[in-house]
Coordinates of N, CA and C in Angstrom, one line a residue:
M28 N -23.0 -91.9 -52.9 CA -22.0 -93.6 -53.4 C -23.7 -94.0 -52.7
K29 N -24.3 -94.5 -53.8 CA -25.9 -95.2 -53.9 C -25.2 -96.9 -53.5
N30 N -26.3 -96.6 -52.6 CA -26.8 -97.7 -51.4 C -25.7 -97.8 -50.0
E31 N -25.2 -97.1 -50.0 CA -23.8 -96.7 -48.7 C -24.4 -97.4 -47.5
V32 N -23.4 -98.6 -47.1 CA -24.0 -98.9 -45.5 C -23.1 -98.5 -44.6
K33 N -23.0 -98.2 -44.0 CA -21.4 -97.4 -42.7 C -22.8 -98.3 -42.1
I34 N -46.3 -107.2 -19.7 CA -46.8 -108.5 -20.1 C -48.2 -108.8 -20.0
Q35 N -47.8 -109.4 -21.3 CA -49.4 -109.9 -21.6 C -49.6 -111.2 -20.8
E36 N -51.4 -112.1 -20.9 CA -50.8 -113.5 -20.2 C -51.1 -113.9 -21.8
V37 N -50.1 -115.3 -21.8 CA -49.9 -116.7 -22.6 C -51.7 -116.8 -23.2
N38 N -51.8 -117.1 -24.4 CA -52.5 -116.4 -25.1 C -52.4 -118.4 -25.9
P39 N -53.5 -118.7 -26.9 CA -53.2 -119.9 -27.6 C -52.7 -119.8 -28.8
S40 N -52.5 -118.5 -29.1 CA -52.2 -118.5 -30.9 C -51.1 -118.3 -30.8
L41 N -50.6 -117.5 -29.8 CA -48.6 -117.8 -29.4 C -48.5 -118.9 -28.8
D42 N -49.0 -119.6 -28.2 CA -48.3 -121.4 -28.2 C -48.4 -121.8 -29.2
S43 N -49.3 -121.9 -30.3 CA -49.4 -121.8 -31.2 C -48.6 -122.0 -32.4
R44 N -48.5 -120.3 -32.6 CA -47.0 -119.6 -33.4 C -46.0 -120.3 -32.7
R45 N -45.8 -120.4 -31.8 CA -44.1 -120.6 -30.8 C -43.9 -122.4 -31.3
S46 N -44.6 -123.0 -31.5 CA -44.7 -124.1 -31.9 C -44.1 -124.3 -33.4
F47 N -44.8 -123.8 -34.3 CA -44.8 -123.8 -35.2 C -43.8 -122.7 -36.1
L48 N -42.6 -122.2 -35.1 CA -41.7 -121.6 -35.5 C -41.1 -122.6 -35.3
K49 N -40.7 -123.3 -33.8 CA -39.6 -124.2 -34.0 C -40.0 -125.4 -34.8
L50 N -41.0 -126.0 -35.6 CA -40.8 -127.0 -36.6 C -40.0 -125.8 -38.1
S51 N -40.1 -125.2 -38.3 CA -39.6 -124.2 -39.7 C -38.4 -123.9 -39.5
G52 N -37.6 -123.3 -37.6 CA -36.1 -123.3 -38.5 C -36.0 -124.6 -38.1
L53 N -35.9 -126.6 -38.1 CA -36.0 -127.3 -38.0 C -35.4 -127.8 -39.5
T54 N -36.4 -127.4 -40.4 CA -36.7 -127.7 -42.0 C -35.1 -127.0 -42.5
L55 N -35.1 -125.0 -41.8 CA -34.5 -125.0 -42.7 C -32.7 -124.8 -42.7
V56 N -32.3 -126.2 -41.6 CA -31.2 -126.5 -41.2 C -31.2 -127.7 -42.8
T57 N -31.9 -128.4 -42.4 CA -31.6 -129.3 -43.9 C -31.5 -128.9 -45.1
A58 N -32.6 -127.3 -45.1 CA -32.6 -127.0 -46.4 C -31.3 -126.2 -47.0
G59 N -30.7 -125.8 -45.7 CA -29.2 -125.9 -46.3 C -28.2 -126.2 -47.5
L60 N -28.6 -127.9 -46.3 CA -27.6 -128.6 -47.4 C -28.0 -128.9 -48.5
V61 N -29.3 -128.5 -49.2 CA -29.1 -128.3 -50.5 C -28.6 -127.1 -51.7
L62 N -29.0 -126.4 -50.9 CA -28.0 -124.5 -51.5 C -26.8 -125.1 -51.0
A63 N -26.1 -125.8 -50.3 CA -24.3 -125.7 -50.8 C -24.2 -126.9 -51.4
G64 N -24.5 -127.8 -51.6 CA -24.8 -128.2 -52.1 C -24.9 -128.7 -54.1
C65 N -25.8 -127.3 -54.7 CA -25.7 -127.2 -55.7 C -24.2 -126.6 -56.7
S66 N -24.8 -127.7 -57.9 CA -23.5 -127.5 -59.1 C -22.8 -126.6 -59.6
D67 N -22.1 -127.2 -60.4 CA -21.0 -125.3 -60.5 C -21.4 -125.5 -61.7
N68 N -22.7 -125.8 -62.6 CA -23.4 -125.3 -64.0 C -24.1 -124.2 -63.0
D69 N -24.3 -124.2 -61.7 CA -25.2 -123.2 -61.4 C -24.3 -121.5 -61.7
N70 N -23.1 -122.3 -60.4 CA -22.2 -120.6 -61.4 C -21.9 -120.5 -62.2
D71 N -21.3 -121.9 -63.2 CA -21.5 -120.9 -64.8 C -22.3 -120.1 -65.1
D72 N -23.9 -120.7 -65.4 CA -24.9 -119.6 -65.9 C -24.9 -118.5 -65.1
N73 N -24.7 -118.0 -64.2 CA -24.7 -116.6 -63.3 C -23.8 -116.1 -63.8
M74 N -22.6 -116.5 -63.9 CA -21.7 -115.7 -64.1 C -21.7 -114.8 -65.0
E75 N -22.4 -115.1 -66.5 CA -22.2 -114.2 -67.6 C -23.6 -112.7 -67.6
D76 N -23.8 -112.9 -66.3 CA -24.7 -111.0 -66.1 C -24.6 -111.0 -64.6
N77 N -23.3 -111.2 -64.4 CA -23.3 -111.4 -62.5 C -22.4 -110.1 -62.2
S78 N -22.5 -109.5 -61.7 CA -21.2 -109.6 -61.3 C -21.0 -109.7 -59.8
L79 N -19.9 -110.1 -59.8 CA -19.3 -111.4 -58.1 C -19.2 -110.4 -57.0
P80 N -19.6 -110.6 -55.9 CA -19.3 -109.4 -54.6 C -18.0 -109.3 -54.0
G81 N -17.3 -108.4 -53.3 CA -16.1 -108.4 -53.4 C -15.3 -106.4 -53.7
V82 N -14.4 -106.9 -53.0 CA -14.1 -105.2 -52.7 C -13.8 -104.6 -54.4
K83 N -14.3 -103.5 -54.3 CA -14.3 -103.1 -55.9 C -13.7 -101.2 -55.4
N84 N -12.6 -101.0 -55.4 CA -12.4 -99.0 -55.3 C -12.5 -99.2 -53.7
G85 N -11.7 -100.4 -53.4 CA -11.8 -100.2 -52.1 C -12.2 -100.7 -51.2
V86 N -13.8 -100.8 -51.6 CA -15.2 -100.8 -50.6 C -15.6 -102.3 -50.7
F87 N -15.9 -103.0 -50.4 CA -16.6 -104.5 -50.6 C -17.9 -104.3 -51.7
D88 N -18.5 -104.4 -52.2 CA -19.5 -104.3 -52.7 C -20.3 -105.7 -52.6
L89 N -21.4 -105.8 -52.4 CA -22.5 -107.0 -52.6 C -22.6 -107.8 -54.0
G90 N -22.2 -107.2 -55.4 CA -22.4 -107.6 -56.2 C -23.7 -107.7 -57.1
S91 N -24.5 -108.2 -57.8 CA -25.6 -108.5 -58.3 C -26.0 -109.8 -58.8
G92 N -26.8 -110.7 -58.9 CA -27.8 -111.9 -60.0 C -27.7 -112.0 -58.4
D93 N -27.6 -113.8 -58.5 CA -27.8 -114.5 -58.1 C -27.3 -114.4 -56.7
F94 N -25.7 -114.1 -56.7 CA -24.9 -114.3 -55.8 C -24.9 -112.9 -54.9
G95 N -25.3 -112.2 -55.3 CA -25.1 -110.7 -55.0 C -26.5 -110.7 -53.9
V96 N -28.2 -111.0 -54.4 CA -28.9 -111.0 -53.7 C -28.9 -112.6 -52.4
L97 N -27.9 -113.6 -52.6 CA -27.4 -114.3 -51.2 C -26.5 -113.4 -50.6
T98 N -26.0 -112.6 -51.2 CA -24.9 -111.9 -49.7 C -25.7 -110.8 -49.6
Y99 N -26.4 -110.1 -50.1 CA -27.7 -109.1 -49.7 C -29.0 -109.6 -48.6
A100 N -28.3 -110.5 -48.2 CA -29.2 -111.8 -48.0 C -28.4 -111.9 -46.5
Y101 N -27.9 -112.2 -46.4 CA -26.3 -112.9 -45.4 C -26.6 -111.9 -44.4
A102 N -26.0 -110.2 -45.3 CA -25.9 -109.4 -44.2 C -27.2 -108.5 -43.2
L103 N -28.6 -109.1 -44.2 CA -29.2 -109.4 -42.7 C -29.4 -109.9 -42.0
E104 N -29.2 -110.9 -42.0 CA -29.3 -112.1 -41.4 C -28.4 -111.7 -40.4
Q105 N -27.1 -112.0 -40.8 CA -26.1 -111.6 -39.6 C -26.5 -110.8 -38.0
L106 N -27.3 -109.0 -39.0 CA -28.4 -107.9 -38.5 C -28.7 -108.6 -37.4
E107 N -30.0 -109.4 -38.1 CA -31.0 -110.1 -36.6 C -30.5 -110.8 -36.1
A108 N -29.4 -111.5 -36.3 CA -28.5 -112.6 -35.4 C -28.4 -112.1 -34.4
D109 N -27.3 -110.7 -34.7 CA -26.7 -110.3 -33.6 C -27.7 -109.6 -32.6
F110 N -28.6 -109.5 -33.8 CA -29.7 -108.4 -32.5 C -30.0 -110.0 -31.8
Y111 N -30.7 -110.2 -31.8 CA -30.9 -111.5 -31.3 C -30.3 -111.9 -30.0
T112 N -29.0 -112.9 -30.5 CA -28.2 -112.9 -29.7 C -27.7 -111.9 -28.0
K113 N -27.9 -110.2 -28.6 CA -27.8 -109.3 -26.9 C -29.1 -109.3 -27.0
V114 N -30.5 -109.5 -27.4 CA -31.8 -109.4 -26.9 C -32.0 -110.2 -25.7
V115 N -31.3 -112.3 -26.3 CA -31.4 -113.3 -25.2 C -30.3 -113.1 -23.7
N116 N -28.9 -112.4 -24.2 CA -27.7 -112.2 -23.0 C -28.1 -111.0 -22.1
A117 N -29.5 -110.3 -23.0 CA -29.3 -108.9 -22.1 C -29.6 -109.6 -20.2
S118 N -29.4 -108.3 -19.7 CA -28.6 -108.3 -18.1 C -30.2 -109.2 -17.6
N119 N -31.2 -108.4 -17.5 CA -32.3 -108.2 -17.5 C -32.8 -109.5 -18.0
F120 N -33.2 -110.3 -19.6 CA -33.7 -111.3 -20.1 C -35.0 -111.9 -19.5
N121 N -34.2 -112.6 -18.7 CA -35.4 -113.4 -17.6 C -36.4 -112.1 -17.3
T122 N -36.3 -111.5 -16.8 CA -37.2 -110.7 -15.2 C -38.1 -109.9 -16.4
V123 N -37.5 -108.6 -17.9 CA -38.1 -108.1 -18.2 C -39.2 -108.2 -19.4
F124 N -39.0 -110.0 -19.9 CA -40.2 -110.6 -20.1 C -40.8 -111.8 -19.4
N125 N -42.2 -112.1 -19.8 CA -43.5 -113.1 -19.6 C -42.6 -114.6 -19.5
D126 N -43.2 -115.6 -20.0 CA -42.1 -117.2 -20.3 C -42.3 -116.8 -21.8
T127 N -44.0 -116.6 -22.0 CA -44.0 -116.7 -23.5 C -43.0 -116.0 -24.5
E128 N -43.0 -114.9 -23.6 CA -41.8 -113.5 -24.8 C -40.8 -114.6 -24.5
R129 N -39.8 -115.3 -24.3 CA -38.7 -115.4 -23.5 C -38.7 -116.5 -24.6
Q130 N -39.9 -117.5 -24.8 CA -39.8 -118.9 -25.4 C -39.3 -118.5 -26.7
V131 N -40.9 -117.5 -27.7 CA -40.8 -117.0 -28.8 C -39.4 -116.1 -29.4
L132 N -39.2 -115.5 -28.3 CA -37.7 -114.1 -28.4 C -36.2 -115.2 -28.6
T133 N -36.5 -116.7 -27.7 CA -35.4 -117.3 -28.1 C -35.7 -118.0 -29.5
D134 N -36.2 -118.4 -29.8 CA -36.5 -119.0 -30.6 C -36.3 -118.7 -31.9
L135 N -36.5 -117.2 -32.0 CA -36.1 -116.6 -33.1 C -34.6 -116.3 -32.9
Y136 N -33.8 -116.1 -32.1 CA -32.9 -116.5 -32.2 C -31.7 -117.5 -32.2
H137 N -32.2 -118.7 -32.4 CA -31.6 -119.9 -33.0 C -32.4 -119.9 -34.2
H138 N -33.7 -119.2 -34.9 CA -33.5 -119.2 -35.4 C -33.1 -118.4 -36.9
E139 N -32.6 -117.5 -36.2 CA -31.6 -116.5 -36.8 C -30.5 -117.0 -37.3
V140 N -29.5 -117.6 -36.1 CA -28.4 -117.7 -35.7 C -28.3 -119.1 -37.1
V141 N -29.1 -119.8 -37.4 CA -29.2 -121.1 -38.1 C -29.2 -119.8 -39.6
H142 N -29.8 -119.0 -39.6 CA -29.6 -118.7 -41.7 C -29.2 -118.1 -41.9
R143 N -28.4 -117.5 -41.0 CA -27.0 -116.5 -40.6 C -25.5 -117.3 -41.2
D144 N -25.8 -118.8 -40.7 CA -24.5 -119.7 -40.6 C -25.2 -120.1 -42.1
F145 N -26.6 -120.1 -42.1 CA -26.7 -121.3 -43.7 C -26.5 -120.9 -44.6
F146 N -25.8 -119.0 -44.6 CA -26.4 -118.5 -45.8 C -23.9 -118.5 -45.7
K147 N -23.6 -118.6 -45.1 CA -22.1 -118.3 -44.7 C -21.5 -119.3 -45.4
A148 N -22.3 -120.9 -45.2 CA -21.9 -122.1 -45.5 C -21.9 -121.7 -47.0
A149 N -23.4 -121.7 -47.6 CA -23.6 -121.7 -48.6 C -22.2 -121.1 -49.5
L150 N -22.8 -119.8 -49.7 CA -21.7 -118.9 -49.8 C -20.2 -118.9 -50.1
T151 N -20.4 -119.6 -49.0 CA -18.3 -120.6 -49.3 C -18.1 -121.5 -49.5
G152 N -18.7 -122.3 -49.9 CA -19.7 -123.3 -50.9 C -19.3 -123.1 -52.2
A153 N -20.3 -122.7 -52.6 CA -20.5 -121.7 -53.5 C -20.2 -120.8 -54.8
L154 N -19.1 -119.8 -54.3 CA -18.7 -118.7 -54.8 C -17.3 -119.0 -55.1
P155 N -16.6 -118.8 -56.0 CA -15.8 -119.0 -57.3 C -14.1 -118.8 -56.3
D156 N -15.1 -117.7 -55.6 CA -13.2 -117.5 -54.9 C -13.7 -116.6 -53.9
P157 N -14.2 -117.4 -52.3 CA -14.6 -116.8 -51.0 C -13.4 -115.9 -50.3
G158 N -13.0 -116.5 -50.5 CA -11.7 -115.8 -49.6 C -12.0 -114.3 -49.0
S159 N -11.9 -114.1 -50.8 CA -11.5 -112.4 -51.4 C -13.8 -112.1 -51.7
Q160 N -14.4 -112.8 -52.1 CA -15.6 -112.4 -52.2 C -16.8 -112.6 -51.9
L161 N -16.7 -113.2 -50.2 CA -17.8 -113.3 -49.2 C -18.2 -112.7 -48.4
L162 N -18.6 -112.0 -47.9 CA -18.8 -110.8 -47.4 C -17.8 -110.9 -45.8
P163 N -17.3 -110.1 -45.2 CA -16.8 -110.4 -43.8 C -18.2 -110.0 -42.7
S164 N -17.6 -111.0 -41.8 CA -18.7 -110.4 -40.4 C -18.7 -109.2 -40.1
L165 N -19.8 -108.5 -40.2 CA -19.6 -107.1 -40.1 C -20.4 -106.8 -38.3
A166 N -20.2 -105.1 -38.3 CA -20.8 -105.1 -37.0 C -21.1 -103.8 -36.8
F167 N -22.0 -104.3 -35.2 CA -23.7 -103.5 -35.6 C -23.7 -102.2 -34.5
S168 N -24.6 -101.3 -34.8 CA -24.6 -100.9 -33.0 C -25.7 -100.0 -33.3
Y169 N -26.6 -100.3 -32.0 CA -28.0 -99.7 -31.6 C -28.0 -98.6 -31.2
G170 N -27.2 -98.5 -31.0 CA -27.6 -96.7 -30.6 C -27.3 -96.5 -28.9
A171 N -28.9 -96.0 -28.7 CA -29.3 -95.8 -27.2 C -30.2 -96.6 -26.9
L172 N -30.9 -97.8 -27.7 CA -31.7 -99.0 -27.6 C -31.3 -99.3 -26.2
N173 N -31.5 -99.8 -25.6 CA -31.9 -100.4 -23.7 C -33.0 -102.1 -24.0
F174 N -31.9 -102.8 -24.0 CA -31.6 -104.4 -24.1 C -32.2 -104.9 -23.6
N175 N -33.0 -104.1 -22.5 CA -33.5 -104.4 -20.7 C -35.2 -103.9 -20.9
S176 N -35.6 -103.0 -22.0 CA -36.3 -102.6 -22.3 C -37.7 -103.5 -23.0
R177 N -38.7 -103.8 -22.1 CA -39.4 -105.4 -23.8 C -39.6 -103.8 -24.3
T178 N -40.5 -102.8 -24.6 CA -41.3 -102.3 -25.0 C -40.5 -101.7 -26.8
E179 N -38.8 -101.5 -25.7 CA -37.5 -100.7 -26.6 C -37.3 -102.4 -28.1
V180 N -37.3 -103.1 -27.2 CA -36.8 -104.6 -28.0 C -38.1 -105.2 -28.7
L181 N -39.2 -105.5 -28.0 CA -39.9 -106.1 -29.0 C -40.1 -104.8 -30.3
A182 N -40.3 -103.1 -29.9 CA -40.4 -102.4 -31.4 C -40.0 -102.1 -32.1
T183 N -38.3 -102.7 -31.8 CA -36.8 -102.9 -32.7 C -37.0 -104.4 -33.6
A184 N -37.3 -105.4 -32.9 CA -38.6 -106.7 -33.1 C -38.3 -106.5 -34.7
K185 N -39.7 -105.9 -34.3 CA -41.4 -105.7 -35.4 C -40.5 -105.2 -36.5
A186 N -39.4 -103.9 -36.8 CA -39.3 -103.0 -37.4 C -38.1 -104.5 -38.3
L187 N -37.2 -104.8 -38.0 CA -36.2 -105.9 -38.1 C -37.5 -106.9 -39.3
E188 N -37.9 -107.7 -38.2 CA -39.1 -108.1 -38.9 C -39.7 -108.2 -39.8
D189 N -40.5 -107.2 -40.2 CA -41.2 -106.1 -40.8 C -40.3 -106.3 -42.2
T190 N -39.0 -104.9 -42.6 CA -37.7 -104.6 -43.2 C -37.4 -106.1 -43.4
G191 N -37.2 -107.2 -42.7 CA -36.7 -108.3 -43.5 C -37.7 -108.9 -44.5
V192 N -39.3 -109.4 -44.0 CA -40.3 -109.6 -45.1 C -39.3 -109.2 -46.2
A193 N -40.0 -107.6 -46.1 CA -40.1 -107.2 -47.4 C -39.1 -107.4 -47.9
A194 N -38.1 -107.5 -47.6 CA -36.9 -108.0 -48.5 C -37.0 -108.7 -49.3
Y195 N -37.2 -110.5 -48.6 CA -37.0 -111.0 -49.3 C -38.2 -111.4 -50.6
N196 N -39.1 -110.7 -49.9 CA -39.8 -110.9 -51.7 C -39.5 -109.2 -52.1
G197 N -39.0 -108.4 -52.6 CA -38.5 -107.4 -53.3 C -36.7 -108.4 -54.2
A198 N -35.9 -109.6 -53.2 CA -35.6 -109.3 -53.9 C -35.7 -110.8 -54.6
G199 N -36.6 -111.1 -54.4 CA -36.7 -113.0 -54.6 C -37.2 -112.1 -57.1
R200 N -37.9 -111.4 -57.3 CA -37.6 -111.0 -58.3 C -36.1 -111.5 -59.4
L201 N -34.5 -110.6 -58.6 CA -33.8 -111.0 -58.6 C -33.3 -111.9 -59.1
I202 N -33.7 -113.3 -58.2 CA -32.9 -114.8 -58.4 C -33.3 -115.4 -59.5
K203 N -32.4 -115.5 -60.1 CA -32.4 -116.7 -61.6 C -32.4 -117.8 -61.4
S204 N -31.4 -118.3 -60.0 CA -31.3 -119.8 -59.7 C -32.8 -120.9 -58.8
P205 N -34.0 -121.1 -60.3 CA -34.7 -122.3 -59.5 C -34.9 -122.7 -57.8
D206 N -33.2 -123.7 -57.5 CA -33.4 -124.0 -56.2 C -33.3 -123.1 -55.0
Y207 N -32.0 -121.1 -55.7 CA -31.9 -120.4 -54.7 C -33.2 -119.6 -54.4
L208 N -33.9 -119.4 -55.8 CA -35.3 -119.5 -55.4 C -36.4 -120.1 -54.5
L209 N -36.0 -121.4 -54.9 CA -37.2 -122.0 -53.5 C -36.4 -122.2 -52.7
L210 N -35.4 -122.0 -51.7 CA -35.4 -121.8 -50.4 C -34.9 -120.1 -50.0
A211 N -34.9 -119.4 -51.1 CA -35.4 -118.2 -50.1 C -36.8 -117.9 -49.3
G212 N -37.8 -118.6 -50.6 CA -39.5 -118.9 -50.1 C -39.5 -119.6 -49.3
K213 N -38.4 -120.4 -49.3 CA -38.7 -121.1 -47.9 C -38.1 -120.1 -46.5
I214 N -37.6 -119.8 -46.5 CA -37.0 -118.5 -45.4 C -38.2 -118.1 -45.5
V215 N -38.3 -116.9 -46.3 CA -39.1 -116.1 -46.3 C -40.8 -116.0 -45.3
S216 N -40.4 -117.4 -45.4 CA -41.8 -117.9 -45.1 C -41.9 -118.0 -43.5
V217 N -40.8 -118.3 -43.6 CA -40.0 -118.2 -41.6 C -39.9 -116.4 -40.7
E218 N -39.5 -116.3 -42.6 CA -39.4 -114.5 -41.3 C -40.7 -114.1 -41.4
A219 N -42.3 -114.0 -42.4 CA -43.1 -114.0 -42.2 C -44.1 -114.0 -40.9
R220 N -43.5 -115.1 -40.2 CA -43.6 -115.9 -39.2 C -43.1 -115.6 -38.0
H221 N -42.2 -114.8 -37.8 CA -40.8 -114.6 -36.3 C -41.8 -112.6 -36.4
A222 N -42.0 -112.1 -37.5 CA -42.8 -110.8 -38.1 C -44.7 -110.9 -37.3
S223 N -45.2 -112.2 -37.3 CA -46.2 -112.1 -37.1 C -46.1 -112.1 -35.5
A224 N -45.4 -112.9 -35.1 CA -45.1 -113.1 -33.5 C -45.1 -111.4 -32.9
I225 N -43.8 -111.5 -33.3 CA -43.7 -109.8 -33.0 C -44.9 -109.5 -32.2
R226 N -45.2 -109.5 -33.8 CA -47.3 -107.7 -33.8 C -47.6 -109.0 -32.7
S227 N -48.1 -110.4 -33.3 CA -48.6 -110.8 -31.5 C -47.9 -110.2 -30.3
L228 N -47.2 -110.6 -29.9 CA -46.0 -110.6 -28.7 C -47.1 -108.8 -28.3
I229 N -46.6 -107.3 -29.6 CA -47.0 -106.3 -29.1 C -48.0 -106.0 -28.9
N230 N -48.7 -106.5 -29.8 CA -51.0 -106.3 -29.7 C -51.1 -107.7 -29.7
P231 N -51.6 -108.8 -28.0 CA -52.4 -110.1 -28.4 C -53.3 -109.8 -28.6
N232 N -54.0 -111.1 -29.2 CA -55.2 -111.1 -29.9 C -56.1 -109.7 -31.1
S233 N -54.8 -109.6 -31.5 CA -55.5 -108.3 -32.4 C -55.0 -108.7 -34.1
K234 N -55.5 -107.6 -34.7 CA -55.3 -108.7 -36.4 C -53.7 -107.7 -36.3
D235 N -53.4 -107.0 -35.5 CA -51.9 -106.8 -36.2 C -50.5 -107.5 -37.2
F236 N -50.8 -108.7 -36.4 CA -50.1 -110.3 -36.9 C -49.4 -110.2 -38.6
A237 N -50.9 -109.1 -39.4 CA -50.9 -108.8 -40.8 C -51.7 -107.7 -40.7
G238 N -50.8 -106.5 -40.2 CA -51.7 -105.3 -40.1 C -52.0 -105.2 -41.9
D239 N -52.6 -103.9 -41.5 CA -52.7 -103.2 -43.0 C -51.1 -101.9 -43.4
D240 N -49.9 -101.8 -42.8 CA -49.3 -101.5 -42.6 C -48.2 -102.9 -43.8
I241 N -48.0 -103.8 -43.6 CA -47.4 -104.4 -44.3 C -48.2 -105.0 -45.3
I242 N -49.6 -104.9 -45.2 CA -50.0 -105.9 -46.7 C -50.4 -104.6 -47.4
S243 N -50.5 -104.9 -48.9 CA -49.8 -103.9 -50.0 C -51.6 -104.3 -50.6
T244 N -52.5 -103.8 -50.1 CA -54.0 -103.3 -50.9 C -53.8 -103.7 -52.2
S245 N -53.3 -103.3 -52.5 CA -53.3 -103.9 -54.1 C -53.4 -104.8 -54.9
T246 N -52.4 -105.8 -53.8 CA -52.3 -107.3 -53.6 C -52.4 -108.6 -53.1
G247 N -52.7 -107.5 -51.9 CA -53.2 -108.6 -50.7 C -52.0 -109.4 -49.8
L248 N -50.5 -108.8 -50.2 CA -49.8 -110.1 -50.3 C -48.4 -109.2 -49.4
D249 N -48.2 -110.2 -48.7 CA -47.2 -109.0 -47.8 C -46.1 -107.9 -49.0
V250 N -45.7 -106.7 -47.9 CA -45.2 -105.5 -48.9 C -43.3 -106.0 -49.9
A251 N -43.3 -106.0 -50.5 CA -42.5 -106.1 -51.2 C -40.9 -104.9 -51.4
K252 N -39.9 -104.9 -51.6 CA -38.8 -103.3 -51.7 C -37.5 -103.8 -52.6
D253 N -37.1 -103.1 -53.1 CA -35.8 -103.6 -53.5 C -34.8 -103.2 -52.3
P254 N -33.5 -103.4 -52.6 CA -32.2 -103.4 -51.8 C -31.9 -101.9 -51.5
S255 N -32.3 -101.5 -52.8 CA -31.9 -99.6 -52.2 C -32.9 -98.5 -51.4
K256 N -34.5 -99.6 -51.1 CA -35.0 -99.0 -50.0 C -34.7 -99.9 -48.6
I257 N -34.8 -100.7 -48.6 CA -34.1 -101.7 -47.1 C -32.6 -101.6 -46.9
L258 N -31.3 -101.2 -48.2 CA -30.5 -100.6 -46.9 C -30.4 -100.1 -46.4
P259 N -30.4 -98.5 -47.1 CA -30.3 -97.7 -45.5 C -31.6 -97.7 -44.1
V260 N -32.4 -98.6 -43.9 CA -33.1 -98.9 -42.5 C -31.6 -100.1 -42.0
A261 N -31.2 -101.0 -42.7 CA -30.3 -101.4 -42.1 C -29.2 -100.2 -41.6
A262 N -28.5 -99.5 -42.5 CA -27.9 -98.6 -42.3 C -27.3 -98.0 -41.3
G263 N -29.4 -98.1 -40.4 CA -28.8 -97.4 -39.2 C -28.4 -98.1 -37.8
F264 N -28.2 -99.6 -38.3 CA -27.6 -100.6 -37.9 C -26.1 -101.1 -37.8
I265 N -25.5 -100.9 -39.2 CA -24.6 -101.6 -39.7 C -23.6 -100.6 -39.1
T266 N -22.4 -100.9 -39.2 CA -21.4 -100.2 -38.5 C -19.5 -100.1 -39.7
T267 N -20.1 -101.4 -40.1 CA -19.3 -101.7 -41.0 C -20.0 -101.3 -42.6
K268 N -18.6 -100.9 -43.4 CA -19.0 -100.0 -44.8 C -19.3 -101.1 -45.6
F269 N -20.0 -100.5 -46.6 CA -20.2 -101.5 -47.8 C -21.3 -101.2 -48.3
T270 N -20.8 -101.3 -49.4 CA -22.3 -100.9 -51.1 C -22.7 -102.3 -51.8
A271 N -24.2 -101.4 -52.7 CA -24.9 -102.0 -53.6 C -25.2 -101.4 -54.5
N272 N -23.8 -101.4 -55.0 CA -24.1 -100.6 -56.0 C -24.9 -101.9 -57.9
Y273 N -24.8 -102.2 -57.3 CA -25.0 -103.5 -58.9 C -26.6 -104.2 -58.0
L274 N -27.4 -103.7 -57.1 CA -28.9 -104.2 -56.6 C -29.6 -102.6 -57.0
P275 N -30.9 -103.6 -57.4 CA -31.3 -102.2 -57.6 C -32.1 -101.9 -56.6

């Protein structure tokens, strides 16, 4: 079945990046009002070529078109919000991470919760029948990941953030509504700063924040990946079964 988802010293660059993260998160709160308030005409325009999300053949499918992409983003934001919630609530969070690391991780936690709730509210307001078409709350498993290990937490955060940026970049071409595309662009800019901040925590004062592994050598831009490349990675953490049979 296609796409089935079953201590470093503080440095000025990190402090500056933290300040920007805070401002970016506040901007997203107001951006949510725009998407939730999109007119019914936008929905009508999308209906002709959009397979709405919902249960198909007994399994929830993300759908396609704008609603499919937004539901796809909602799934990924649920994962990131859940991960950072567990990070900041780990029993040794205050001792495993230094002050700057705690502040950055706490900022990312707040941002991802805002992103998750933003997509839930936006889709609830935009879907014709959110009762049957809204992706349910997903369940997650992190296997043997030790949330009291700095190395393991930061490595997982790096993987999730890099994957998130590539996912938004790849999904942009699938979005038809200019309003939705603008908002996705705002969110991916925040996600890119998340990825940069995590990379700087792992390897301060380096060029890893814009490493060759995430920048396309042909375009000089962050890499972009289709949902079919992203979802198998996310499936390593998501235990709720769903499909994405109508996304590339």
